[in-house]
Short mmCIF file of C-alpha atoms in Angstrom, two decimals:
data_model
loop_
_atom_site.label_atom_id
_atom_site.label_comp_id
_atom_site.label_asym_id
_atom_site.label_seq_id
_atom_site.Cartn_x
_atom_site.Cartn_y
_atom_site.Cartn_z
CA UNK B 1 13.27 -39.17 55.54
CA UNK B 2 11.14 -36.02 54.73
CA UNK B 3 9.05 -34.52 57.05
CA UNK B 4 6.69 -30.91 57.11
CA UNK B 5 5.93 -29.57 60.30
CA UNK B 6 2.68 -26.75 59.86
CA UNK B 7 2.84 -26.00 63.62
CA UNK B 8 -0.42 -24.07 63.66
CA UNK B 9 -3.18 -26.51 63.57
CA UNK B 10 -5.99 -23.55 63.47
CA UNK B 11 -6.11 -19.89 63.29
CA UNK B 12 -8.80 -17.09 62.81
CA UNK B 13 -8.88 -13.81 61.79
CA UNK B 14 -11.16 -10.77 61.21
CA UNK B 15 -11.67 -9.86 57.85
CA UNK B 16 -9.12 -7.81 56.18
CA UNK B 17 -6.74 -8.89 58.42
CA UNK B 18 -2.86 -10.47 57.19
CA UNK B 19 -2.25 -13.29 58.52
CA UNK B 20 0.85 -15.97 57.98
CA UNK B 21 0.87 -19.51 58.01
CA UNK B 22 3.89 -21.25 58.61
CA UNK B 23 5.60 -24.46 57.56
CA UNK B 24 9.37 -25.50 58.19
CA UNK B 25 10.36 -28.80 56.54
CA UNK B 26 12.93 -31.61 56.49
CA UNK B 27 15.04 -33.34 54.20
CA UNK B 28 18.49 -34.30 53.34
CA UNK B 29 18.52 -33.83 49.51
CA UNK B 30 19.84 -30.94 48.47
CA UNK B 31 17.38 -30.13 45.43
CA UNK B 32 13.67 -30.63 46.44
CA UNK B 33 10.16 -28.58 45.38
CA UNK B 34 8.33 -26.99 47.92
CA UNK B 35 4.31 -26.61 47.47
CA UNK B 36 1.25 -25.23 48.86
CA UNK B 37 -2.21 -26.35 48.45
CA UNK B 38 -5.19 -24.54 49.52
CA UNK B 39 -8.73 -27.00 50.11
CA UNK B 40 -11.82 -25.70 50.57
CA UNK B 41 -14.99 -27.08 51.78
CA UNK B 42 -15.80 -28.58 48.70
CA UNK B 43 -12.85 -31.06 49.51
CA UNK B 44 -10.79 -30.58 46.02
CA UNK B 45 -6.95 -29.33 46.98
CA UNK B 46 -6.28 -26.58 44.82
CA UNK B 47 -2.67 -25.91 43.56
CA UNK B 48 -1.43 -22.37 45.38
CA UNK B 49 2.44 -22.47 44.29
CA UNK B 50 5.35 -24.47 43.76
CA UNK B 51 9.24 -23.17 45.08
CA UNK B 52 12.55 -24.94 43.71
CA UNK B 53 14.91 -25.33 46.38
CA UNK B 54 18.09 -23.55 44.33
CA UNK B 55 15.26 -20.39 44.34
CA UNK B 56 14.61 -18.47 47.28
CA UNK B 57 12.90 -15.35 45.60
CA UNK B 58 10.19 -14.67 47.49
CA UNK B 59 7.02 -14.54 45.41
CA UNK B 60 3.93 -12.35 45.27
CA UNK B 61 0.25 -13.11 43.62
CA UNK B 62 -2.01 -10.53 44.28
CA UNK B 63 -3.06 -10.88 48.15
CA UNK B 64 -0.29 -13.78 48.59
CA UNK B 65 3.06 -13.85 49.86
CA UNK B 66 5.52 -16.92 50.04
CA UNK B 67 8.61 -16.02 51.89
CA UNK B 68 11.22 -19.04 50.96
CA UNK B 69 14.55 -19.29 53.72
CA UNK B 70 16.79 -22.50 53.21
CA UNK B 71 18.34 -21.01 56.21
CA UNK B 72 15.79 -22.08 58.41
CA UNK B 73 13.90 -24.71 56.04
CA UNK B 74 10.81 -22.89 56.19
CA UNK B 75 8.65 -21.65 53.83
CA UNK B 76 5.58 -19.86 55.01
CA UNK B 77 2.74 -18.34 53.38
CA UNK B 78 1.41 -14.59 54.02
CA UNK B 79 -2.11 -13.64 53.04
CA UNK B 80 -3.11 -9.72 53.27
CA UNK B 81 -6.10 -8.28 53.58
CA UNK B 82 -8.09 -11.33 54.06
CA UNK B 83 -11.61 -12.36 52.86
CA UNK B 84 -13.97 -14.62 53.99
CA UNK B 85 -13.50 -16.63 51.16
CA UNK B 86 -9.67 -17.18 51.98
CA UNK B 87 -11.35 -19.68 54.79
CA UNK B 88 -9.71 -23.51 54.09
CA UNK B 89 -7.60 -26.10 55.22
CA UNK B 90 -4.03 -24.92 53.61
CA UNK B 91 -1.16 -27.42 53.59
CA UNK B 92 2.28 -27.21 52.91
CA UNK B 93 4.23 -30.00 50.95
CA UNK B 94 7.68 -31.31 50.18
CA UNK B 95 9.10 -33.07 47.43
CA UNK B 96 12.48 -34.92 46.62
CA UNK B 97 13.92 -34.04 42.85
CA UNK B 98 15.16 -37.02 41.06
CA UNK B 99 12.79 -39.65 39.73
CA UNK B 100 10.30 -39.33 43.04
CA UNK B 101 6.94 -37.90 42.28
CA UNK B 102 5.85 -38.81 46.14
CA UNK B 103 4.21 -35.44 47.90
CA UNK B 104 4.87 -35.52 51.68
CA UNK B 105 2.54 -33.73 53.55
CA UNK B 106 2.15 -31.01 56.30
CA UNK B 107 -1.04 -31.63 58.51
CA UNK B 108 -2.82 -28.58 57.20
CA UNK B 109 -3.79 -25.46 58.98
CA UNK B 110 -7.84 -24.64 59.39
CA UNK B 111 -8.09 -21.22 58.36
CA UNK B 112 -11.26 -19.08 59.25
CA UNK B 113 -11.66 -15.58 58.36
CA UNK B 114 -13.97 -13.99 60.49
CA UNK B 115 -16.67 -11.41 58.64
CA UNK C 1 -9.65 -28.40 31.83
CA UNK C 2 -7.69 -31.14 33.09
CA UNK C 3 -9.58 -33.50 35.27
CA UNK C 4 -9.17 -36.05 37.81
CA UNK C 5 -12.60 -37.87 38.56
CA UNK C 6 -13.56 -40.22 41.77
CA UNK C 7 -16.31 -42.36 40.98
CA UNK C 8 -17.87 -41.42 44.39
CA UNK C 9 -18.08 -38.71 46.77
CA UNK C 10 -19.55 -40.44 49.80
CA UNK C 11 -19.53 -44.11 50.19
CA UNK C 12 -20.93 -46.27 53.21
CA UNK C 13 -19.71 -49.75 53.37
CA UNK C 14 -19.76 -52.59 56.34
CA UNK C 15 -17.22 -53.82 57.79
CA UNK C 16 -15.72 -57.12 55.87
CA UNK C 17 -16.63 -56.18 52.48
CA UNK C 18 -14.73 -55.20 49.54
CA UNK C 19 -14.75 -51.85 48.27
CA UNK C 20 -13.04 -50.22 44.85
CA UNK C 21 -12.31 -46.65 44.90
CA UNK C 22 -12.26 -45.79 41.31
CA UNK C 23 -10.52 -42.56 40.10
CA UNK C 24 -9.73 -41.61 35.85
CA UNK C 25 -7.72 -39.32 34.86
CA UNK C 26 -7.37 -37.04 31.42
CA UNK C 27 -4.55 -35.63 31.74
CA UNK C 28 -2.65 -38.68 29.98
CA UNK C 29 -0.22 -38.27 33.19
CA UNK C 30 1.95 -41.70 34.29
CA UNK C 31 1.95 -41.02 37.65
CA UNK C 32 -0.95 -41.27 39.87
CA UNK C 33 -1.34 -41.57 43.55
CA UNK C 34 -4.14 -42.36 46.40
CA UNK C 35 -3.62 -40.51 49.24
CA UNK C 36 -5.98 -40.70 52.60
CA UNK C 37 -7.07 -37.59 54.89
CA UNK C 38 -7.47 -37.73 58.38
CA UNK C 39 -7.88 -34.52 61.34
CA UNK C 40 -4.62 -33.81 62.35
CA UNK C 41 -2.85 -35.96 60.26
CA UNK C 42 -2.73 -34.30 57.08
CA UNK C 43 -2.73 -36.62 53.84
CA UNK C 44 -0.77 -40.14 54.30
CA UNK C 45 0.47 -41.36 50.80
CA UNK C 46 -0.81 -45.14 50.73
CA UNK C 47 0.50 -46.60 47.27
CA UNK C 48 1.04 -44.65 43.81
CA UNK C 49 2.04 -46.20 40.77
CA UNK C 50 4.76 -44.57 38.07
CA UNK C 51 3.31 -46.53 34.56
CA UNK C 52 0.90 -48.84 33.85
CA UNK C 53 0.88 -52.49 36.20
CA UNK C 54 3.51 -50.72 38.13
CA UNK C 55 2.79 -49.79 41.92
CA UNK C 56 4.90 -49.04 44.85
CA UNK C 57 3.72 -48.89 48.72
CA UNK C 58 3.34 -45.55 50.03
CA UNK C 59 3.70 -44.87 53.59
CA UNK C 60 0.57 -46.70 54.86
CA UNK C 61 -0.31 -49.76 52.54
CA UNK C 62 -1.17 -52.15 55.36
CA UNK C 63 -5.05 -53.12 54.37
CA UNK C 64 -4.74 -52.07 51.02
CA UNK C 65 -4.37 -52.78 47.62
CA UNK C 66 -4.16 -51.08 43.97
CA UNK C 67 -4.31 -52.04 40.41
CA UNK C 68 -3.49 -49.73 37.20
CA UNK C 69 -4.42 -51.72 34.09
CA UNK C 70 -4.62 -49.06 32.19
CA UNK C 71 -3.13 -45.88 32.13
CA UNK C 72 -5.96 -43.14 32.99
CA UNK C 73 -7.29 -45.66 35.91
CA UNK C 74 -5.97 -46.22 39.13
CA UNK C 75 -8.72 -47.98 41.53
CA UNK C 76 -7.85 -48.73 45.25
CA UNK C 77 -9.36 -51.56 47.02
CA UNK C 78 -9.57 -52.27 50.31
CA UNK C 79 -10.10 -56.26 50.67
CA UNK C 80 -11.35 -56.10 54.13
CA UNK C 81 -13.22 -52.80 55.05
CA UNK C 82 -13.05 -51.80 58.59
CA UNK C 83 -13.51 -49.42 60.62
CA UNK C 84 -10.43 -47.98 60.66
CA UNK C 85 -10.07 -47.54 57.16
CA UNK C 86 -13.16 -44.55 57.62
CA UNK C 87 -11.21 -41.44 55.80
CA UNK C 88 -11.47 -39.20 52.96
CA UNK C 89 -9.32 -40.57 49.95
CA UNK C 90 -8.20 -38.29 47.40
CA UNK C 91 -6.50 -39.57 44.19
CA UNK C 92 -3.98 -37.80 42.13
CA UNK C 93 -2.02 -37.87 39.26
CA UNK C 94 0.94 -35.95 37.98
CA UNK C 95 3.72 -36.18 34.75
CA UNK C 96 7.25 -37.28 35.23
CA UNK C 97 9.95 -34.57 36.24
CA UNK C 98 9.54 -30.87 36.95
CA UNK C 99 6.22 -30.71 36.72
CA UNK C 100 5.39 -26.61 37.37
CA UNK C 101 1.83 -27.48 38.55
CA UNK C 102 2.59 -30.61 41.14
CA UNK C 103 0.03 -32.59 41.59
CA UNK C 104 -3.89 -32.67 40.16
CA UNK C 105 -6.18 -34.07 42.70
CA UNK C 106 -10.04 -35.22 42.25
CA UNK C 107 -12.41 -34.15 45.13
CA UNK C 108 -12.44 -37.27 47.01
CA UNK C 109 -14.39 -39.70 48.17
CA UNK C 110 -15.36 -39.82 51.82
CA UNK C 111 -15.56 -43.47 52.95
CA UNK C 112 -17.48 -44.53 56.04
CA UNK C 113 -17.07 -48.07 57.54
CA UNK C 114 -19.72 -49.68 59.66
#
């Protein structure tokens, strides 16, 4: 079975403040896709990134960070100098490689930047 | 820009009726996927379907039900509302394989049962 574990259920920061949310995972295949989502108020998720598991280059995108460790299954997102408009539920997802489309979830971390 | 659309945003139903989630997508993907939210749970996969007439039970079907006659439509139906079926359902679809992009998800539709 899969499983995503996004420990932090809410966090807040002052603007222009990093801040790193974090998301360890389980599963027992050995090639999987690892994905963030970002979802504002407006409800919609919005597509952040997407990790194979054979890949652990960290990534960069402007103001985000992904750092990717098979090591310790985690895969945890880093946002610098924050803005208000960073403020959303983010989640963290996992998904098997062969033939299985299914998403499993992380419970999401609220996200409030504080102006 | 690729699009997946839920009929409605906010529904209010009573308890014992039947209510059809409706959600199109095109994107001409096979796959597509209902999903509900809940606080603290994150999103619970409840069925998805891989081609046309084809569905599978997700993780929470119990009080559910899906049909996919055609390929951009994937409605979800819940053949007893209750109260306990109040959430936020979000539809998705997606294209077979290593898809760079993952999933594309409509806005939802938040459902409240009376």
């Amino acid at each position: 079975a899969q499983k995503v574990t996004q420990a932090q259920t809410e966090i807040s920061v002052v603007e222009k403040e990093d801040v790193t949310l974090d998301c360890v995972y389980e599963t027992r295949d050995t090639t999987y896709y690892l994905f963030w989502y970002k979802q504002p108020p407006s409800g919609e998720l919005v597509f952040l990134i997407r990790r194979n598991s054979f890949d652990e280059q960290n990534e960069i995108s402007g103001r985000y960070s992904w750092n990717f460790q098979k090591s310790t299954s985690s895969f945890n997102f880093t946002i610098t100098a924050s803005q208000v408009v960073d403020s959303a539920v983010y989640f963290c997802a996992l998904r098997a490689n062969f033939g299985n489309e299914k998403l499993t979830f992380g419970t999401g971390t609220r996200l409030t930047i504080i102006p | 820009d690729v699009k997946v659309t839920q009929s409605s945003r906010y529904l209010v139903k009573r308890t014992g009726e039947k209510v059809f989630l409706e959600c199109v997508q095109d994107m001409d993907h096979e796959n597509m996927f209902w999903y509900r939210q809940d606080p603290g749970l994150g999103l619970r996969l409840i069925y998805f379907s891989y081609d046309v007439k084809m569905k599978e039970k997700g993780d929470i079907p119990e009080g559910y039900s899906v049909s996919r006659e055609k390929k951009e439509r994937f409605s979800l139906i819940l053949e007893s509302a209750s109260t306990n079926q109040t959430s936020m359902y979000l539809c998705a679809s997606s294209s077979p394989g290593a898809s760079n992009y993952g999933y594309t998800f409509g806005s939802g539709t938040r459902l409240t049962v009376v």
